[in-house]
Amino acid sequence: GENVEQHPSTLSVQEGDSAVIKCTYSDSASNYFPWYKQELGKRPQLIIDIRSNVGEKKDQRIAVTLNKTAKHFSLHITETQPEDSAVYFCAASYNYGQNFVFGPGTRLSVLP
Amino acid sequence: NAGVTQTPKFQVLKTGQSMTLQCAQDMNHNSMYWYRQDPGMGLRLIYYSASEGTTDKGEVPNGYNVSRLNKREFSLRLESAAPSQTSVYFCASRSDTDTALGPQHFGDGTRLSIL
């Protein structure tokens, strides 16, 4: 089955700097890769996703890149703000199946 | 449009008691999921349901049962609660048609404490 690794487990950055979180997956059949943000005491919420036919996707300060050959994808947050502090989860999934596997999470702290 | 609704939001049980966590979605999704999240940890899949009438075990199914009552509702039952089942439980649903594979949408969670 699919296995998703995520690094780093914790990340601290200064406000205004960029943050990068990386995930690797094992199943080459995976073709859908969402990222979730979970604030303390709240539910995970989708922030951006990418499908395997696209190499990069941007939404304002957030971007995701996908390297299918190397089987890894990354979340990039630019101009970080204190409200970006949260736990971020990546996931990998594929069509026609129920396989939807989450990474272990990255705790991001943006220091003022 | 409420999305995914979970009840109750909080519950305290004594060891050995039973209870059912309720989940309903109004997005007409086929797939529904139950996860548990322990403090500082990731999401672990308990059970999922690909469609009405079908359920399958996830990573940590022991001590739990589920029922997919209809397309909207997916319940999780603890038959004899144990302290190790103290956790936050999230229900999620997902669109997974051939042309509309999408993300999981989560409910607000049920915070369950077992004494």
mmCIF file of C-alpha atoms in Angstrom:
data_model
loop_
_atom_site.group_PDB
_atom_site.id
_atom_site.type_symbol
_atom_site.label_atom_id
_atom_site.label_comp_id
_atom_site.label_asym_id
_atom_site.label_seq_id
_atom_site.Cartn_x
_atom_site.Cartn_y
_atom_site.Cartn_z
ATOM 1 C CA GLY A 1 0.000 0.000 0.000
ATOM 2 C CA GLU A 2 0.863 3.660 -0.153
ATOM 3 C CA ASN A 3 3.280 5.161 2.368
ATOM 4 C CA VAL A 4 3.735 8.916 2.772
ATOM 5 C CA GLU A 5 6.694 10.454 4.564
ATOM 6 C CA GLN A 6 6.839 14.137 5.524
ATOM 7 C CA HIS A 7 9.739 16.363 6.561
ATOM 8 C CA PRO A 8 10.515 18.224 8.675
ATOM 9 C CA SER A 9 8.341 17.293 11.644
ATOM 10 C CA THR A 10 8.751 20.797 13.088
ATOM 11 C CA LEU A 11 9.724 24.035 11.386
ATOM 12 C CA SER A 12 10.270 27.498 12.812
ATOM 13 C CA VAL A 13 10.663 30.541 10.572
ATOM 14 C CA GLN A 14 10.759 34.272 11.070
ATOM 15 C CA GLU A 15 7.747 36.258 9.918
ATOM 16 C CA GLY A 16 8.192 37.208 6.289
ATOM 17 C CA ASP A 17 10.492 34.295 5.479
ATOM 18 C CA SER A 18 9.526 31.319 3.313
ATOM 19 C CA ALA A 19 8.670 27.828 4.549
ATOM 20 C CA VAL A 20 9.024 24.583 2.626
ATOM 21 C CA ILE A 21 7.581 21.207 3.627
ATOM 22 C CA LYS A 22 8.407 18.070 1.642
ATOM 23 C CA CYS A 23 6.557 14.787 1.216
ATOM 24 C CA THR A 24 7.487 11.575 -0.532
ATOM 25 C CA TYR A 25 5.148 8.796 -1.571
ATOM 26 C CA SER A 26 5.754 5.184 -2.503
ATOM 27 C CA ASP A 27 2.956 4.185 -4.903
ATOM 28 C CA SER A 28 3.519 5.399 -8.458
ATOM 29 C CA ALA A 29 -0.230 4.976 -9.077
ATOM 30 C CA SER A 30 -1.002 7.935 -6.784
ATOM 31 C CA ASN A 31 -2.265 10.862 -8.827
ATOM 32 C CA TYR A 32 -3.863 13.299 -6.383
ATOM 33 C CA PHE A 33 -1.973 15.206 -3.677
ATOM 34 C CA PRO A 34 -3.783 17.546 -1.277
ATOM 35 C CA TRP A 35 -2.357 19.634 1.558
ATOM 36 C CA TYR A 36 -4.271 20.333 4.757
ATOM 37 C CA LYS A 37 -3.792 22.929 7.485
ATOM 38 C CA GLN A 38 -4.929 22.156 11.001
ATOM 39 C CA GLU A 39 -5.033 24.899 13.595
ATOM 40 C CA LEU A 40 -5.035 23.979 17.265
ATOM 41 C CA GLY A 41 -8.314 22.377 18.291
ATOM 42 C CA LYS A 42 -9.811 22.594 14.806
ATOM 43 C CA ARG A 43 -10.441 20.291 11.902
ATOM 44 C CA PRO A 44 -8.020 19.781 9.011
ATOM 45 C CA GLN A 45 -8.870 22.075 6.119
ATOM 46 C CA LEU A 46 -7.752 21.812 2.524
ATOM 47 C CA ILE A 47 -5.431 24.637 1.483
ATOM 48 C CA ILE A 48 -4.229 23.480 -1.927
ATOM 49 C CA ASP A 49 -4.109 20.334 -4.038
ATOM 50 C CA ILE A 50 -2.378 19.136 -7.192
ATOM 51 C CA ARG A 51 -3.060 16.373 -9.683
ATOM 52 C CA SER A 52 -0.441 14.287 -11.423
ATOM 53 C CA ASN A 53 -0.896 15.963 -14.803
ATOM 54 C CA VAL A 54 0.351 19.268 -13.359
ATOM 55 C CA GLY A 55 3.849 20.113 -12.114
ATOM 56 C CA GLU A 56 3.084 23.215 -10.095
ATOM 57 C CA LYS A 57 0.106 25.097 -8.731
ATOM 58 C CA LYS A 58 -0.048 28.460 -6.970
ATOM 59 C CA ASP A 59 -2.660 30.208 -4.873
ATOM 60 C CA GLN A 60 -1.479 33.592 -3.620
ATOM 61 C CA ARG A 61 1.289 32.907 -1.055
ATOM 62 C CA ILE A 62 0.963 29.124 -1.278
ATOM 63 C CA ALA A 63 2.364 26.859 -3.975
ATOM 64 C CA VAL A 64 2.755 23.123 -4.443
ATOM 65 C CA THR A 65 5.233 21.395 -6.733
ATOM 66 C CA LEU A 66 5.156 17.775 -7.861
ATOM 67 C CA ASN A 67 7.981 15.600 -9.175
ATOM 68 C CA LYS A 68 6.406 12.351 -10.369
ATOM 69 C CA THR A 69 9.702 10.778 -11.340
ATOM 70 C CA ALA A 70 11.159 11.204 -7.880
ATOM 71 C CA LYS A 71 7.768 10.670 -6.232
ATOM 72 C CA HIS A 72 7.855 13.746 -4.077
ATOM 73 C CA PHE A 73 5.833 16.926 -3.699
ATOM 74 C CA SER A 74 6.391 20.064 -1.687
ATOM 75 C CA LEU A 75 4.419 22.892 -0.107
ATOM 76 C CA HIS A 76 5.895 26.382 -0.349
ATOM 77 C CA ILE A 77 4.605 29.267 1.753
ATOM 78 C CA THR A 78 6.062 32.690 1.004
ATOM 79 C CA GLU A 79 5.945 35.837 3.153
ATOM 80 C CA THR A 80 4.891 33.830 6.179
ATOM 81 C CA GLN A 81 2.597 35.417 8.746
ATOM 82 C CA PRO A 82 1.841 34.433 12.367
ATOM 83 C CA GLU A 83 -1.546 33.068 11.275
ATOM 84 C CA ASP A 84 0.273 30.504 9.137
ATOM 85 C CA SER A 85 1.327 28.771 12.377
ATOM 86 C CA ALA A 86 -0.396 25.371 12.378
ATOM 87 C CA VAL A 87 0.169 21.700 11.622
ATOM 88 C CA TYR A 88 0.306 20.889 7.931
ATOM 89 C CA PHE A 89 -0.509 17.433 6.530
ATOM 90 C CA CYS A 90 0.179 16.150 3.045
ATOM 91 C CA ALA A 91 -1.681 13.205 1.522
ATOM 92 C CA ALA A 92 -1.546 10.966 -1.530
ATOM 93 C CA SER A 93 -4.379 9.194 -3.281
ATOM 94 C CA TYR A 94 -5.313 7.588 -6.571
ATOM 95 C CA ASN A 95 -8.421 7.143 -8.678
ATOM 96 C CA TYR A 96 -10.773 4.210 -8.410
ATOM 97 C CA GLY A 97 -9.640 3.291 -4.948
ATOM 98 C CA GLN A 98 -10.082 4.209 -1.342
ATOM 99 C CA ASN A 99 -6.403 4.670 -0.723
ATOM 100 C CA PHE A 100 -6.024 8.116 0.838
ATOM 101 C CA VAL A 101 -2.900 8.210 2.979
ATOM 102 C CA PHE A 102 -1.816 11.134 5.146
ATOM 103 C CA GLY A 103 1.712 12.080 6.106
ATOM 104 C CA PRO A 104 2.533 12.430 9.823
ATOM 105 C CA GLY A 105 2.364 16.237 9.786
ATOM 106 C CA THR A 106 4.669 19.263 10.149
ATOM 107 C CA ARG A 107 4.250 21.755 12.959
ATOM 108 C CA LEU A 108 5.037 25.201 11.540
ATOM 109 C CA SER A 109 5.740 28.095 13.891
ATOM 110 C CA VAL A 110 6.044 31.601 12.469
ATOM 111 C CA LEU A 111 7.912 33.797 14.902
ATOM 112 C CA PRO A 112 7.076 37.531 15.000
ATOM 113 C CA ASN B 1 -24.687 23.999 3.168
ATOM 114 C CA ALA B 2 -23.369 22.490 6.420
ATOM 115 C CA GLY B 3 -20.798 20.093 4.887
ATOM 116 C CA VAL B 4 -19.914 17.356 7.394
ATOM 117 C CA THR B 5 -21.701 17.456 10.755
ATOM 118 C CA GLN B 6 -20.585 15.422 13.761
ATOM 119 C CA THR B 7 -22.419 14.873 17.034
ATOM 120 C CA PRO B 8 -21.701 15.097 19.860
ATOM 121 C CA LYS B 9 -18.822 17.600 20.014
ATOM 122 C CA PHE B 10 -17.686 16.440 23.459
ATOM 123 C CA GLN B 11 -18.314 13.287 25.479
ATOM 124 C CA VAL B 12 -16.997 11.758 28.679
ATOM 125 C CA LEU B 13 -17.519 8.041 29.237
ATOM 126 C CA LYS B 14 -16.622 5.536 31.890
ATOM 127 C CA THR B 15 -14.638 2.429 30.989
ATOM 128 C CA GLY B 16 -16.965 -0.253 29.649
ATOM 129 C CA GLN B 17 -19.720 2.109 28.518
ATOM 130 C CA SER B 18 -20.864 2.160 24.927
ATOM 131 C CA MET B 19 -21.735 5.025 22.635
ATOM 132 C CA THR B 20 -22.282 5.933 19.005
ATOM 133 C CA LEU B 21 -20.698 8.884 17.246
ATOM 134 C CA GLN B 22 -22.860 10.298 14.498
ATOM 135 C CA CYS B 23 -21.756 11.807 11.197
ATOM 136 C CA ALA B 24 -23.792 13.220 8.341
ATOM 137 C CA GLN B 25 -22.782 14.936 5.098
ATOM 138 C CA ASP B 26 -24.919 16.943 2.698
ATOM 139 C CA MET B 27 -22.535 17.016 -0.277
ATOM 140 C CA ASN B 28 -23.834 13.827 -1.921
ATOM 141 C CA HIS B 29 -20.429 12.165 -1.518
ATOM 142 C CA ASN B 30 -20.036 8.434 -1.972
ATOM 143 C CA SER B 31 -17.080 7.896 0.352
ATOM 144 C CA MET B 32 -17.029 8.511 4.077
ATOM 145 C CA TYR B 33 -14.287 7.954 6.659
ATOM 146 C CA TRP B 34 -13.647 7.817 10.392
ATOM 147 C CA TYR B 35 -10.263 8.882 11.797
ATOM 148 C CA ARG B 36 -8.851 9.234 15.249
ATOM 149 C CA GLN B 37 -6.237 11.805 16.175
ATOM 150 C CA ASP B 38 -4.300 11.476 19.401
ATOM 151 C CA PRO B 39 -2.586 14.559 20.908
ATOM 152 C CA GLY B 40 0.288 15.769 18.753
ATOM 153 C CA MET B 41 -0.230 12.946 16.285
ATOM 154 C CA GLY B 42 -1.466 12.474 12.759
ATOM 155 C CA LEU B 43 -4.712 11.018 11.469
ATOM 156 C CA ARG B 44 -5.226 7.270 11.713
ATOM 157 C CA LEU B 45 -7.977 5.658 9.664
ATOM 158 C CA ILE B 46 -10.412 3.519 11.654
ATOM 159 C CA TYR B 47 -12.981 2.535 9.013
ATOM 160 C CA TYR B 48 -14.196 3.824 5.700
ATOM 161 C CA SER B 49 -17.182 3.331 3.444
ATOM 162 C CA ALA B 50 -16.877 3.559 -0.319
ATOM 163 C CA SER B 51 -20.632 3.591 -0.838
ATOM 164 C CA GLU B 52 -23.913 2.965 0.907
ATOM 165 C CA GLY B 53 -23.974 -0.581 2.242
ATOM 166 C CA THR B 54 -20.211 -1.158 2.196
ATOM 167 C CA THR B 55 -17.604 -0.691 4.912
ATOM 168 C CA ASP B 56 -13.934 -1.619 5.203
ATOM 169 C CA LYS B 57 -11.363 -1.654 7.976
ATOM 170 C CA GLY B 58 -8.630 0.920 8.113
ATOM 171 C CA GLU B 59 -5.405 1.021 10.095
ATOM 172 C CA VAL B 60 -6.869 0.831 13.641
ATOM 173 C CA PRO B 61 -10.322 -0.856 13.594
ATOM 174 C CA ASN B 62 -10.111 -2.895 16.820
ATOM 175 C CA GLY B 63 -12.710 -1.885 19.397
ATOM 176 C CA TYR B 64 -14.931 -0.089 16.881
ATOM 177 C CA ASN B 65 -17.862 -0.868 14.612
ATOM 178 C CA VAL B 66 -19.436 1.264 11.909
ATOM 179 C CA SER B 67 -22.724 1.532 10.066
ATOM 180 C CA ARG B 68 -23.357 3.247 6.759
ATOM 181 C CA LEU B 69 -27.018 3.943 7.354
ATOM 182 C CA ASN B 70 -27.603 5.653 4.001
ATOM 183 C CA LYS B 71 -25.618 7.818 1.637
ATOM 184 C CA ARG B 72 -25.615 10.739 4.073
ATOM 185 C CA GLU B 73 -24.854 9.055 7.392
ATOM 186 C CA PHE B 74 -21.923 7.043 8.717
ATOM 187 C CA SER B 75 -21.813 6.195 12.432
ATOM 188 C CA LEU B 76 -19.010 4.900 14.637
ATOM 189 C CA ARG B 77 -19.770 2.745 17.665
ATOM 190 C CA LEU B 78 -17.629 1.934 20.684
ATOM 191 C CA GLU B 79 -19.126 -1.194 22.231
ATOM 192 C CA SER B 80 -17.045 -1.223 25.430
ATOM 193 C CA ALA B 81 -15.019 1.949 25.803
ATOM 194 C CA ALA B 82 -11.412 1.743 27.029
ATOM 195 C CA PRO B 83 -9.094 4.570 28.204
ATOM 196 C CA SER B 84 -6.903 3.912 25.124
ATOM 197 C CA GLN B 85 -9.786 5.140 22.995
ATOM 198 C CA THR B 86 -9.555 8.640 24.446
ATOM 199 C CA SER B 87 -8.986 10.756 21.346
ATOM 200 C CA VAL B 88 -10.461 13.243 18.932
ATOM 201 C CA TYR B 89 -12.560 11.535 16.284
ATOM 202 C CA PHE B 90 -12.981 13.074 12.848
ATOM 203 C CA CYS B 91 -15.468 12.076 10.215
ATOM 204 C CA ALA B 92 -14.748 12.971 6.590
ATOM 205 C CA SER B 93 -16.401 12.576 3.225
ATOM 206 C CA ARG B 94 -15.041 12.692 -0.273
ATOM 207 C CA SER B 95 -16.148 13.017 -3.844
ATOM 208 C CA ASP B 96 -14.559 10.207 -5.812
ATOM 209 C CA THR B 97 -16.401 9.906 -9.087
ATOM 210 C CA ASP B 98 -14.403 9.146 -12.213
ATOM 211 C CA THR B 99 -14.246 12.773 -13.206
ATOM 212 C CA ALA B 100 -14.382 14.454 -9.833
ATOM 213 C CA LEU B 101 -11.752 12.966 -7.586
ATOM 214 C CA GLY B 102 -11.482 15.445 -4.774
ATOM 215 C CA PRO B 103 -10.213 16.112 -1.282
ATOM 216 C CA GLN B 104 -11.655 14.876 1.944
ATOM 217 C CA HIS B 105 -13.893 17.301 3.812
ATOM 218 C CA PHE B 106 -13.759 17.004 7.577
ATOM 219 C CA GLY B 107 -16.262 17.550 10.341
ATOM 220 C CA ASP B 108 -15.367 19.549 13.454
ATOM 221 C CA GLY B 109 -14.542 16.428 15.451
ATOM 222 C CA THR B 110 -15.779 14.713 18.581
ATOM 223 C CA ARG B 111 -13.566 15.012 21.649
ATOM 224 C CA LEU B 112 -13.980 11.783 23.591
ATOM 225 C CA SER B 113 -12.556 11.134 27.054
ATOM 226 C CA ILE B 114 -12.803 7.733 28.699
ATOM 227 C CA LEU B 115 -12.172 7.539 32.416
#
